[in-house]
Amino acid sequence: MKRCIRNGQIYGTGNSRSGKPGDIWIQGGVIEKITEPGEAFWQEDTEYIDAGGCWVVPGLVDLHVHFREPGQTEKEDIASGCRAAAAGGVTTVCCMPNTKPAADCEEIIRLIDEKAGNACGVHVLPVASITVGMNGKTVVNTRKLYNCDTQCKELTGRGIAALSEDGRSVMDSAVMESAMVQARDLGIPVFSHTEDHAITAESPEGEEIIVARDILLAKKTGCPLHLCHISTKGSLDLIRLGKRWGLKLTAETAPHYFTLTREDTANKTDTLRKMNPPLRGEEDREAVRQALKDGTLDVIATDHAPHCPEEKQRPFAEAPFGVVGLETSFAVAYTELVKRGILTPEELVRRMSTKPAEILGLRRGIIAEGYPADLAVIDTQREYTIHGEHLYSKGKNTPFEGKRVFGKVVCTLADGNVIYREGEEA
Ligand code: NCD
Ligand code: ZN
Ligand code: ZN
Ligand code: ZN
């Protein structure tokens, strides 16, 4: 099927064309041609998608989501997670291994890959745990996982996107070092959840101690390291140092860390704002924004962490950590960063698509002729209110309940196929 996305303002072209209106002609899943608006590149057999007044961006690449399958499909499953991703303009996700059981072996990675193959077409790149059963002791069989025959292998050359113990840290530095040596030899990035479990997560040092340690281990081993959900000013200083050392070091934050603080949470016991790491202070939020601008933070990921309403309705101390984010990340980032003049549109696309694709070694995250047609059409002028009950995700636990935002995803394509269209049932 031939398609043409007409009249959109195209961002993420990687050249001076960016931000200009144009038509994108798609065939065989690939962008065949980008023309001036209104040109008749093909005459017949073409489905036209009107993007007038909208942005067209490369499909977003989210390095950090939790799809809960296998084991906790009442919270989310791969199909529902993919639907949420598509509705958020996200065409590639890395799904974290803290499932039940943990994604620590070939069998589970292949199961995830198979379920993803039956979902809507979002590319699901599995992340394997660093240790067996996330026990913190025995490193997984990295070579077997590397060789695993998955869609991830087709897209990146590796059976898994990364190794990560997300949900907790590998507290034994020798185990972490050994995993990083193996990952380096195979060319697998390590995604680090940075939390010292001996120190309360409420203190910034709880995060910063592991940030510092893992940067030092990246220096020692030469392993590519990506730091997850960075939230404190101190972590950013440490990342700057590591980058100055010339390490293969990247870092992400999530929309809640550049939007919310613990202070502006009217109700301090709101479980919809309970996540790991926790919301920080005003200085941290400002530092995170500046770090997204100066590139200390390379990526905006969501840490999409769905939980059941019953669980989030428990008393604060007993409710699980985590918030959903796939369907709100673009709108929140656009509203908070672009509309406030902190990031340019081009910089936002870089943080949400181009750079994460680069980290994965994925030939996506850019709108150019010859590239796969992973695209999102977004009406950035449309203002609306975020409501958990309207989300496609099984998780309704958004920290942005009631927030007014700009930016509605109207259509998402993966490999040239329409995987989401506003107003159409999945
Ligand atoms: C995540 C989860 O629910 O799996 N929760 C969270 O608060 N971020 C785990 C994690 O990302 O560390
Ligand atoms: Zn984590
Ligand atoms: Zn996570
Ligand atoms: Zn509501």
JSON list of N, CA, C and O and ligand atoms in Angstrom, two decimals, residues 386-389 401-402, ligand 4:
[
{"chain": "A", "resi": 386, "resn": "ILE", "atom": "N", "xyz": [-5.42, 15.90, 30.65]},
{"chain": "A", "resi": 386, "resn": "ILE", "atom": "CA", "xyz": [-5.05, 14.49, 30.83]},
{"chain": "A", "resi": 386, "resn": "ILE", "atom": "C", "xyz": [-5.95, 13.85, 31.89]},
{"chain": "A", "resi": 386, "resn": "ILE", "atom": "O", "xyz": [-6.12, 14.40, 32.99]},
{"chain": "A", "resi": 387, "resn": "HIS", "atom": "N", "xyz": [-6.53, 12.71, 31.52]},
{"chain": "A", "resi": 387, "resn": "HIS", "atom": "CA", "xyz": [-7.33, 11.94, 32.47]},
{"chain": "A", "resi": 387, "resn": "HIS", "atom": "C", "xyz": [-6.92, 10.48, 32.40]},
{"chain": "A", "resi": 387, "resn": "HIS", "atom": "O", "xyz": [-6.97, 9.88, 31.31]},
{"chain": "A", "resi": 388, "resn": "GLY", "atom": "N", "xyz": [-6.56, 9.92, 33.53]},
{"chain": "A", "resi": 388, "resn": "GLY", "atom": "CA", "xyz": [-6.14, 8.52, 33.57]},
{"chain": "A", "resi": 388, "resn": "GLY", "atom": "C", "xyz": [-7.16, 7.59, 32.95]},
{"chain": "A", "resi": 388, "resn": "GLY", "atom": "O", "xyz": [-6.81, 6.65, 32.23]},
{"chain": "A", "resi": 389, "resn": "GLU", "atom": "N", "xyz": [-8.44, 7.88, 33.19]},
{"chain": "A", "resi": 389, "resn": "GLU", "atom": "CA", "xyz": [-9.47, 6.93, 32.72]},
{"chain": "A", "resi": 389, "resn": "GLU", "atom": "C", "xyz": [-9.58, 6.90, 31.19]},
{"chain": "A", "resi": 389, "resn": "GLU", "atom": "O", "xyz": [-10.20, 6.01, 30.63]},
{"chain": "A", "resi": 401, "resn": "GLU", "atom": "N", "xyz": [-2.78, 13.70, 36.18]},
{"chain": "A", "resi": 401, "resn": "GLU", "atom": "CA", "xyz": [-4.25, 13.76, 36.19]},
{"chain": "A", "resi": 401, "resn": "GLU", "atom": "C", "xyz": [-4.69, 15.23, 36.32]},
{"chain": "A", "resi": 401, "resn": "GLU", "atom": "O", "xyz": [-4.26, 15.95, 37.20]},
{"chain": "A", "resi": 402, "resn": "GLY", "atom": "N", "xyz": [-5.55, 15.64, 35.39]},
{"chain": "A", "resi": 402, "resn": "GLY", "atom": "CA", "xyz": [-6.10, 16.99, 35.44]},
{"chain": "A", "resi": 402, "resn": "GLY", "atom": "C", "xyz": [-5.22, 18.07, 34.81]},
{"chain": "A", "resi": 402, "resn": "GLY", "atom": "O", "xyz": [-5.63, 19.23, 34.73]},
{"chain": "B", "resi": 4, "resn": "ZN", "atom": "ZN", "xyz": [-10.00, 12.41, 35.47]}
]
